[in-house]
Amino acid sequence: MGDDNAIRIEQLRKTYAAHKNEPPKEALSGVDLDIPTGSVFGLLGPNGAGKSTLINILAGLVIKTAGRVSIWGFDQDVNPRQSRAAIGVMPQELNLDPFFTPRGALEVQAGLYGVPRAQRRTDEILRLVGLEDKANSYSRTLSGGMRRRLLLGKALVHHPHILVLDEPTAGVDIELRQMLWTNVRRLNEDGMTIILTTHYLEEAEEMCDEIAIINHGAVVARDSTARLLGRIDHKTMVIQPASPPTTLPEAEGVQVEQRADGALALHYHARQTPAEAVLDAVHAAGISISDVRTEQADLQDVFLELTRVNAAD
Ligand code: ADP
Ligand code: MG
C-alpha cells in the first residue's frame, strides 16, 4: 500500500495530563502534515516544540488526544497493527536492556514484530550499523555511539517502509554522524521514506528534501528545503577589513556590528537591500575587503522571519 503520502496527519492534538505540581501540557495543538513517499523529510524545531511527541505518536508509544494519523495508508485507529508494521523508529532516548547483546536485542525486536526466523536479517543489520564485532557483547559495555547504532538496527528489523530518526545526531561524534548519514542516504535510495527531527538548521538543509518547521506544538512552515531557506530574508554578510576602518559603512536598512576579531557583520534584509548595495556601502566607507562570507541564519531568526511574513499576509 502507501500512496503519494507515506504519512498523513490531520488535526493532531496531544495534551499531557497534569502530573504532581505540573499543570496539563498541550504539546501538539492541531497539526496537519502530509509526508511524501520516498522523501527525506525534516521536522525542525527548538527543544520543547513537540517533535518527539509527534514521532512517538507515530510510533504508537504516546496516545494522541485527538486527530487522525495514517501510516502507509493505514489509519492508526482502524489498523493499528499494519500501521505499526510500516514504520521503524529510532528514539531520542538511549533505552536499551543492558543485559541483551546486540544480536539478542535485534532477535527479540524481530520477534516482537512477528518477523519469521527465515526472514530475519540480523547479520546484515549488524553489518550495516557496524556492530559485527560487538554482536555478542552485553549492551551495557557498549559506548554511547554503539548504543545509538544498535537503536538504528532495531528500527530496521521488520523492514519498515518508513524510518523515523528522532534527533539522531544530538551529542554524537563526527564519525558516527557520517555513518548515520551514509546509511540514511543509502536506505532512502533503496526506496525507504525517511523522517528525521533536528534542531539544527544546517542538518535539515544538508539532508532533507522537504522541511516542516514546528514551534509550540504547531507547524509554522512547510516547504521544499530550497524554497523554505529562500524565504529567510534576514542575511548577514561578514567582512574582514584589510585594515581597521576609520568610518563605518552606512546604508538604509543595514545594521553594522563590530566584532571583537575586527570583522564587520552587516545585517540586512535581502528583499529591501540587495547585496550589491551592502558592498557599495562598504566601499563608500573606504574599506578594502580582505575576506567576505555570509552567515547562516539561526533557527530563532527563521521563526521570527516566518512568523513576521505570516503576520503580514
Ligand atoms: P521536542 O522533542 O520538540 O523537544 P517534546 O515533544 O519532547 O518536544 O515536548 C513537547 C512539550 O511537551 C514540552 O513542553 C515537554 O516538556 C512536554 N512533554 C513531553 N513529554 C511529556 C510528558 N511525558 N509529560 C508531560 N509533558 C511532556
Ligand atoms: Mg525531542
CSV table of C-alpha atoms and ligand atoms in Angstrom, one decimal:
chain,number,residue,atom,x,y,z
A,1,MET,CA,0.0,0.0,0.0
A,2,GLY,CA,1.1,3.5,0.6
A,3,ASP,CA,0.1,6.3,-1.8
A,4,ASP,CA,1.8,9.6,-2.6
A,5,ASN,CA,1.9,10.2,1.1
A,6,ALA,CA,3.7,7.8,3.4
A,7,ILE,CA,2.1,9.6,6.3
A,8,ARG,CA,-1.0,11.7,6.7
A,9,ILE,CA,-1.7,13.6,9.9
A,10,GLU,CA,-4.9,15.6,10.4
A,11,GLN,CA,-5.7,17.9,13.3
A,12,LEU,CA,-3.4,16.0,15.6
A,13,ARG,CA,-3.6,17.1,19.3
A,14,LYS,CA,-1.8,16.0,22.4
A,15,THR,CA,-2.2,17.2,25.9
A,16,TYR,CA,-0.2,15.5,28.6
A,17,ALA,CA,-2.2,15.0,31.8
A,18,ALA,CA,-1.4,17.0,34.9
A,19,HIS,CA,1.3,15.4,36.9
A,20,LYS,CA,2.1,16.2,40.6
A,21,ASN,CA,2.6,20.0,40.6
A,22,GLU,CA,2.7,20.2,36.8
A,23,PRO,CA,-0.4,21.5,35.1
A,24,PRO,CA,-1.7,19.7,31.9
A,25,LYS,CA,0.6,20.5,29.0
A,26,GLU,CA,-0.6,20.9,25.4
A,27,ALA,CA,2.3,19.6,23.3
A,28,LEU,CA,0.6,19.5,19.9
A,29,SER,CA,-2.2,21.9,19.1
A,30,GLY,CA,-3.7,20.7,15.8
A,31,VAL,CA,-1.0,19.5,13.4
A,32,ASP,CA,-1.9,18.9,9.8
A,33,LEU,CA,1.0,17.3,7.9
A,34,ASP,CA,1.5,15.1,4.8
A,35,ILE,CA,4.8,13.4,4.3
A,36,PRO,CA,5.5,12.3,0.7
A,37,THR,CA,6.6,8.7,0.0
A,38,GLY,CA,10.2,8.4,-0.9
A,39,SER,CA,11.3,11.7,0.7
A,40,VAL,CA,13.8,12.6,3.3
A,41,PHE,CA,11.6,14.8,5.4
A,42,GLY,CA,12.9,17.1,8.2
A,43,LEU,CA,10.9,18.1,11.3
A,44,LEU,CA,12.7,21.1,12.5
A,45,GLY,CA,12.0,22.9,15.7
A,46,PRO,CA,13.6,24.0,19.0
A,47,ASN,CA,13.6,22.0,22.2
A,48,GLY,CA,10.1,21.5,23.6
A,49,ALA,CA,8.4,22.2,20.2
A,50,GLY,CA,6.7,18.9,20.2
A,51,LYS,CA,8.8,16.9,17.7
A,52,SER,CA,9.3,13.8,19.9
A,53,THR,CA,5.6,13.9,20.9
A,54,LEU,CA,4.7,13.7,17.2
A,55,ILE,CA,7.2,11.0,16.5
A,56,ASN,CA,6.2,8.9,19.5
A,57,ILE,CA,2.5,9.1,18.4
A,58,LEU,CA,3.5,7.8,15.0
A,59,ALA,CA,5.5,5.0,16.7
A,60,GLY,CA,2.5,4.1,18.9
A,61,LEU,CA,4.4,5.0,22.1
A,62,VAL,CA,2.3,8.0,23.0
A,63,ILE,CA,-1.5,8.1,22.8
A,64,LYS,CA,-2.9,11.1,20.9
A,65,THR,CA,-5.6,13.2,22.4
A,66,ALA,CA,-7.4,13.9,19.1
A,67,GLY,CA,-6.9,13.8,15.4
A,68,ARG,CA,-6.2,11.3,12.7
A,69,VAL,CA,-2.9,9.6,11.8
A,70,SER,CA,-2.5,7.3,8.8
A,71,ILE,CA,0.7,5.5,8.1
A,72,TRP,CA,1.3,3.9,4.7
A,73,GLY,CA,-2.4,4.1,4.0
A,74,PHE,CA,-3.4,2.5,7.3
A,75,ASP,CA,-5.4,4.5,9.8
A,76,GLN,CA,-3.7,4.1,13.2
A,77,ASP,CA,-7.1,3.6,15.0
A,78,VAL,CA,-8.6,1.2,12.4
A,79,ASN,CA,-5.5,-0.8,11.5
A,80,PRO,CA,-3.0,-0.4,14.4
A,81,ARG,CA,-1.0,-3.5,13.6
A,82,GLN,CA,-0.5,-2.6,9.9
A,83,SER,CA,0.3,1.0,10.6
A,84,ARG,CA,2.9,0.0,13.2
A,85,ALA,CA,4.5,-2.6,10.9
A,86,ALA,CA,5.1,0.1,8.3
A,87,ILE,CA,7.2,2.3,10.5
A,88,GLY,CA,10.5,1.9,12.3
A,89,VAL,CA,11.6,4.4,14.9
A,90,MET,CA,15.0,5.2,16.3
A,91,PRO,CA,14.1,7.0,19.6
A,92,GLN,CA,15.8,10.0,21.1
A,93,GLU,CA,16.4,8.2,24.4
A,94,LEU,CA,19.1,5.5,24.7
A,95,ASN,CA,16.7,3.0,26.3
A,96,LEU,CA,18.3,-0.4,25.9
A,97,ASP,CA,18.2,-3.5,28.0
A,98,PRO,CA,21.7,-3.7,29.5
A,99,PHE,CA,21.7,-7.5,29.6
A,100,PHE,CA,21.0,-8.1,26.0
A,101,THR,CA,23.7,-8.4,23.4
A,102,PRO,CA,23.2,-6.5,20.1
A,103,ARG,CA,22.4,-9.8,18.4
A,104,GLY,CA,19.9,-10.7,21.1
A,105,ALA,CA,18.3,-7.3,21.1
A,106,LEU,CA,17.8,-7.5,17.3
A,107,GLU,CA,16.3,-11.0,17.6
A,108,VAL,CA,13.9,-10.0,20.3
A,109,GLN,CA,12.8,-7.0,18.4
A,110,ALA,CA,12.2,-9.1,15.3
A,111,GLY,CA,10.2,-11.5,17.4
A,112,LEU,CA,8.1,-8.6,18.8
A,113,TYR,CA,7.3,-7.6,15.2
A,114,GLY,CA,6.5,-11.2,14.2
A,115,VAL,CA,9.3,-11.5,11.7
A,116,PRO,CA,9.7,-15.2,11.0
A,117,ARG,CA,13.2,-16.6,11.6
A,118,ALA,CA,13.8,-17.3,8.0
A,119,GLN,CA,13.2,-13.7,7.1
A,120,ARG,CA,15.4,-12.1,9.8
A,121,ARG,CA,18.4,-10.2,8.6
A,122,THR,CA,20.2,-10.0,11.9
A,123,ASP,CA,23.7,-10.4,10.5
A,124,GLU,CA,23.0,-8.0,7.6
A,125,ILE,CA,21.8,-5.3,10.1
A,126,LEU,CA,24.7,-5.8,12.4
A,127,ARG,CA,27.0,-5.2,9.4
A,128,LEU,CA,25.0,-2.2,8.3
A,129,VAL,CA,25.3,-0.5,11.6
A,130,GLY,CA,28.9,-1.6,12.1
A,131,LEU,CA,28.4,-3.8,15.2
A,132,GLU,CA,29.5,-7.2,13.9
A,133,ASP,CA,32.5,-7.1,16.3
A,134,LYS,CA,30.2,-6.4,19.2
A,135,ALA,CA,27.4,-8.7,18.2
A,136,ASN,CA,27.8,-10.8,21.4
A,137,SER,CA,28.8,-8.2,24.0
A,138,TYR,CA,26.4,-7.0,26.6
A,139,SER,CA,24.7,-3.7,25.7
A,140,ARG,CA,25.9,-2.2,29.0
A,141,THR,CA,29.5,-2.5,27.7
A,142,LEU,CA,28.7,-0.5,24.5
A,143,SER,CA,29.7,3.1,24.1
A,144,GLY,CA,27.0,5.8,23.5
A,145,GLY,CA,27.7,5.8,19.8
A,146,MET,CA,27.4,2.0,19.6
A,147,ARG,CA,24.1,2.1,21.5
A,148,ARG,CA,22.7,4.6,19.1
A,149,ARG,CA,23.8,2.4,16.2
A,150,LEU,CA,22.0,-0.5,17.8
A,151,LEU,CA,18.9,1.6,18.1
A,152,LEU,CA,19.1,2.2,14.4
A,153,GLY,CA,19.4,-1.5,13.8
A,154,LYS,CA,16.4,-2.2,16.0
A,155,ALA,CA,14.3,0.2,14.0
A,156,LEU,CA,15.1,-1.8,10.8
A,157,VAL,CA,14.4,-5.4,11.9
A,158,HIS,CA,10.9,-5.5,10.4
A,159,HIS,CA,11.8,-4.0,7.0
A,160,PRO,CA,9.7,-0.9,7.5
A,161,HIS,CA,8.7,1.4,4.6
A,162,ILE,CA,9.3,4.4,6.8
A,163,LEU,CA,12.2,5.1,9.0
A,164,VAL,CA,12.0,7.8,11.7
A,165,LEU,CA,15.1,9.2,13.4
A,166,ASP,CA,14.5,11.4,16.5
A,167,GLU,CA,17.5,13.8,16.9
A,168,PRO,CA,19.9,11.1,15.6
A,169,THR,CA,23.0,13.3,15.8
A,170,ALA,CA,22.4,15.1,19.1
A,171,GLY,CA,25.6,14.6,21.0
A,172,VAL,CA,27.3,12.1,18.6
A,173,ASP,CA,30.8,12.4,17.2
A,174,ILE,CA,31.6,13.2,13.6
A,175,GLU,CA,32.4,9.7,12.7
A,176,LEU,CA,29.0,8.4,13.8
A,177,ARG,CA,27.3,11.3,12.2
A,178,GLN,CA,28.9,10.4,8.9
A,179,MET,CA,28.0,6.7,9.3
A,180,LEU,CA,24.4,7.7,10.1
A,181,TRP,CA,24.0,10.0,7.1
A,182,THR,CA,25.6,7.4,4.7
A,183,ASN,CA,23.2,4.8,5.9
A,184,VAL,CA,20.2,7.1,5.7
A,185,ARG,CA,21.1,8.1,2.2
A,186,ARG,CA,21.5,4.5,1.1
A,187,LEU,CA,18.2,3.4,2.7
A,188,ASN,CA,16.5,6.3,1.0
A,189,GLU,CA,18.0,5.4,-2.4
A,190,ASP,CA,16.6,1.9,-1.9
A,191,GLY,CA,13.1,3.4,-1.5
A,192,MET,CA,12.7,4.0,2.2
A,193,THR,CA,10.9,7.2,3.3
A,194,ILE,CA,13.0,8.9,6.0
A,195,ILE,CA,11.7,11.3,8.6
A,196,LEU,CA,14.2,13.0,10.9
A,197,THR,CA,13.9,15.6,13.6
A,198,THR,CA,16.6,18.1,14.4
A,199,HIS,CA,17.0,21.5,16.0
A,200,TYR,CA,20.0,22.2,13.6
A,201,LEU,CA,19.1,24.1,10.5
A,202,GLU,CA,22.3,23.0,8.8
A,203,GLU,CA,21.4,19.4,9.3
A,204,ALA,CA,18.0,19.8,7.8
A,205,GLU,CA,19.5,21.7,4.9
A,206,GLU,CA,22.1,19.1,4.2
A,207,MET,CA,19.8,16.0,4.5
A,208,CYS,CA,16.2,16.9,3.7
A,209,ASP,CA,14.2,17.4,0.5
A,210,GLU,CA,11.4,19.0,2.4
A,211,ILE,CA,11.1,20.5,5.8
A,212,ALA,CA,8.3,21.3,8.3
A,213,ILE,CA,9.0,23.7,11.0
A,214,ILE,CA,7.3,23.1,14.2
A,215,ASN,CA,7.1,25.6,17.1
A,216,HIS,CA,4.9,25.5,20.3
A,217,GLY,CA,3.1,22.4,19.0
A,218,ALA,CA,2.1,23.8,15.6
A,219,VAL,CA,3.5,23.6,12.1
A,220,VAL,CA,4.6,27.2,11.2
A,221,ALA,CA,6.0,26.4,7.8
A,222,ARG,CA,6.3,23.6,5.4
A,223,ASP,CA,8.1,23.7,2.1
A,224,SER,CA,10.9,22.3,0.0
A,225,THR,CA,14.2,22.9,1.7
A,226,ALA,CA,15.3,25.3,-1.1
A,227,ARG,CA,12.2,27.3,-1.0
A,228,LEU,CA,12.0,27.5,2.7
A,229,LEU,CA,15.6,28.7,3.1
A,230,GLY,CA,14.9,31.2,0.2
A,231,ARG,CA,12.1,32.7,2.3
A,232,ILE,CA,14.6,33.6,5.0
A,233,ASP,CA,15.0,37.3,4.3
A,234,HIS,CA,17.4,38.2,7.1
A,235,LYS,CA,21.0,38.0,5.8
A,236,THR,CA,24.3,38.6,7.5
A,237,MET,CA,27.4,39.4,5.5
A,238,VAL,CA,30.7,39.3,7.4
A,239,ILE,CA,33.5,41.4,6.1
A,240,GLN,CA,37.1,41.2,7.2
A,241,PRO,CA,38.6,44.7,6.5
A,242,ALA,CA,42.2,44.8,5.2
A,243,SER,CA,42.9,47.5,7.8
A,244,PRO,CA,40.9,48.9,10.7
A,245,PRO,CA,38.2,51.1,9.3
A,246,THR,CA,38.1,54.8,10.1
A,247,THR,CA,34.4,55.1,9.2
A,248,LEU,CA,31.7,52.5,9.2
A,249,PRO,CA,29.5,51.6,6.2
A,250,GLU,CA,26.1,53.3,6.2
A,251,ALA,CA,23.1,52.3,4.1
A,252,GLU,CA,19.4,52.3,4.6
A,253,GLY,CA,18.2,49.1,6.2
A,254,VAL,CA,21.8,47.9,7.1
A,255,GLN,CA,22.8,47.4,10.7
A,256,VAL,CA,26.5,47.2,11.3
A,257,GLU,CA,28.0,45.2,14.2
A,258,GLN,CA,31.7,45.4,15.0
A,259,ARG,CA,33.1,42.1,16.3
A,260,ALA,CA,36.0,41.5,18.7
A,261,ASP,CA,38.1,39.9,15.9
A,262,GLY,CA,37.9,43.1,13.8
A,263,ALA,CA,35.2,41.8,11.5
A,264,LEU,CA,32.2,43.8,10.5
A,265,ALA,CA,28.9,41.9,10.5
A,266,LEU,CA,26.3,43.6,8.2
A,267,HIS,CA,22.8,42.6,8.9
A,268,TYR,CA,20.2,43.4,6.2
A,269,HIS,CA,17.0,42.2,4.6
A,270,ALA,CA,17.5,40.8,1.1
A,271,ARG,CA,14.2,42.0,-0.2
A,272,GLN,CA,14.8,45.5,0.8
A,273,THR,CA,18.6,45.8,0.2
A,274,PRO,CA,20.4,44.0,-2.5
A,275,ALA,CA,23.8,42.5,-1.6
A,276,GLU,CA,25.5,44.9,-4.1
A,277,ALA,CA,24.1,47.9,-2.1
A,278,VAL,CA,25.7,46.5,1.0
A,279,LEU,CA,29.1,46.1,-0.7
A,280,ASP,CA,28.8,49.6,-2.2
A,281,ALA,CA,28.3,51.0,1.3
A,282,VAL,CA,31.5,49.2,2.4
A,283,HIS,CA,33.5,50.6,-0.5
A,284,ALA,CA,32.0,54.1,0.0
A,285,ALA,CA,33.3,54.0,3.6
A,286,GLY,CA,36.8,53.5,2.2
A,287,ILE,CA,37.1,49.9,3.5
A,288,SER,CA,39.1,47.4,1.4
A,289,ILE,CA,37.9,43.9,1.9
A,290,SER,CA,40.4,41.1,2.7
A,291,ASP,CA,37.7,38.5,3.2
A,292,VAL,CA,33.9,38.2,2.9
A,293,ARG,CA,31.5,35.4,3.9
A,294,THR,CA,27.8,35.0,4.6
A,295,GLU,CA,26.5,33.7,7.9
A,296,GLN,CA,23.6,31.1,8.1
A,297,ALA,CA,20.5,32.4,9.8
A,298,ASP,CA,19.9,30.6,13.0
A,299,LEU,CA,16.7,28.8,13.9
A,300,GLN,CA,15.4,31.7,16.0
A,301,ASP,CA,15.8,34.1,13.1
A,302,VAL,CA,13.9,31.7,10.9
A,303,PHE,CA,10.9,31.6,13.3
A,304,LEU,CA,10.9,35.4,13.6
A,305,GLU,CA,11.1,35.7,9.8
A,306,LEU,CA,8.4,33.2,9.1
A,307,THR,CA,6.0,34.5,11.7
A,308,ARG,CA,6.6,38.1,10.6
A,309,VAL,CA,5.9,37.1,7.0
A,310,ASN,CA,2.7,35.2,8.0
A,311,ALA,CA,1.6,38.2,10.2
A,312,ALA,CA,2.0,40.5,7.2
A,313,ASP,CA,-0.1,38.2,4.9
B,1,ADP,P1,10.8,18.2,21.4
B,1,ADP,O1,11.0,16.8,21.0
B,1,ADP,O2,10.5,19.1,20.2
B,1,ADP,O3,11.9,18.8,22.2
B,1,ADP,P2,8.7,17.2,23.1
B,1,ADP,O4,7.7,16.6,22.2
B,1,ADP,O5,9.7,16.3,23.8
B,1,ADP,O6,9.5,18.3,22.3
B,1,ADP,O7,8.0,18.1,24.2
B,1,ADP,C1,6.9,19.0,23.9
B,1,ADP,C2,6.4,19.6,25.2
B,1,ADP,O8,5.7,18.6,25.9
B,1,ADP,C3,7.4,20.1,26.1
B,1,ADP,O9,6.9,21.2,26.8
B,1,ADP,C4,7.6,19.0,27.1
B,1,ADP,O10,8.0,19.4,28.3
B,1,ADP,C5,6.2,18.4,27.2
B,1,ADP,N1,6.3,16.9,27.5
B,1,ADP,C6,6.9,16.0,26.7
B,1,ADP,N2,6.8,14.7,27.3
B,1,ADP,C7,6.0,14.9,28.3
B,1,ADP,C8,5.4,14.0,29.3
B,1,ADP,N3,5.6,12.7,29.3
B,1,ADP,N4,4.6,14.6,30.3
B,1,ADP,C9,4.4,15.9,30.3
B,1,ADP,N5,4.9,16.8,29.4
B,1,ADP,C10,5.7,16.3,28.5
B,2,MG,MG,12.7,15.6,21.2
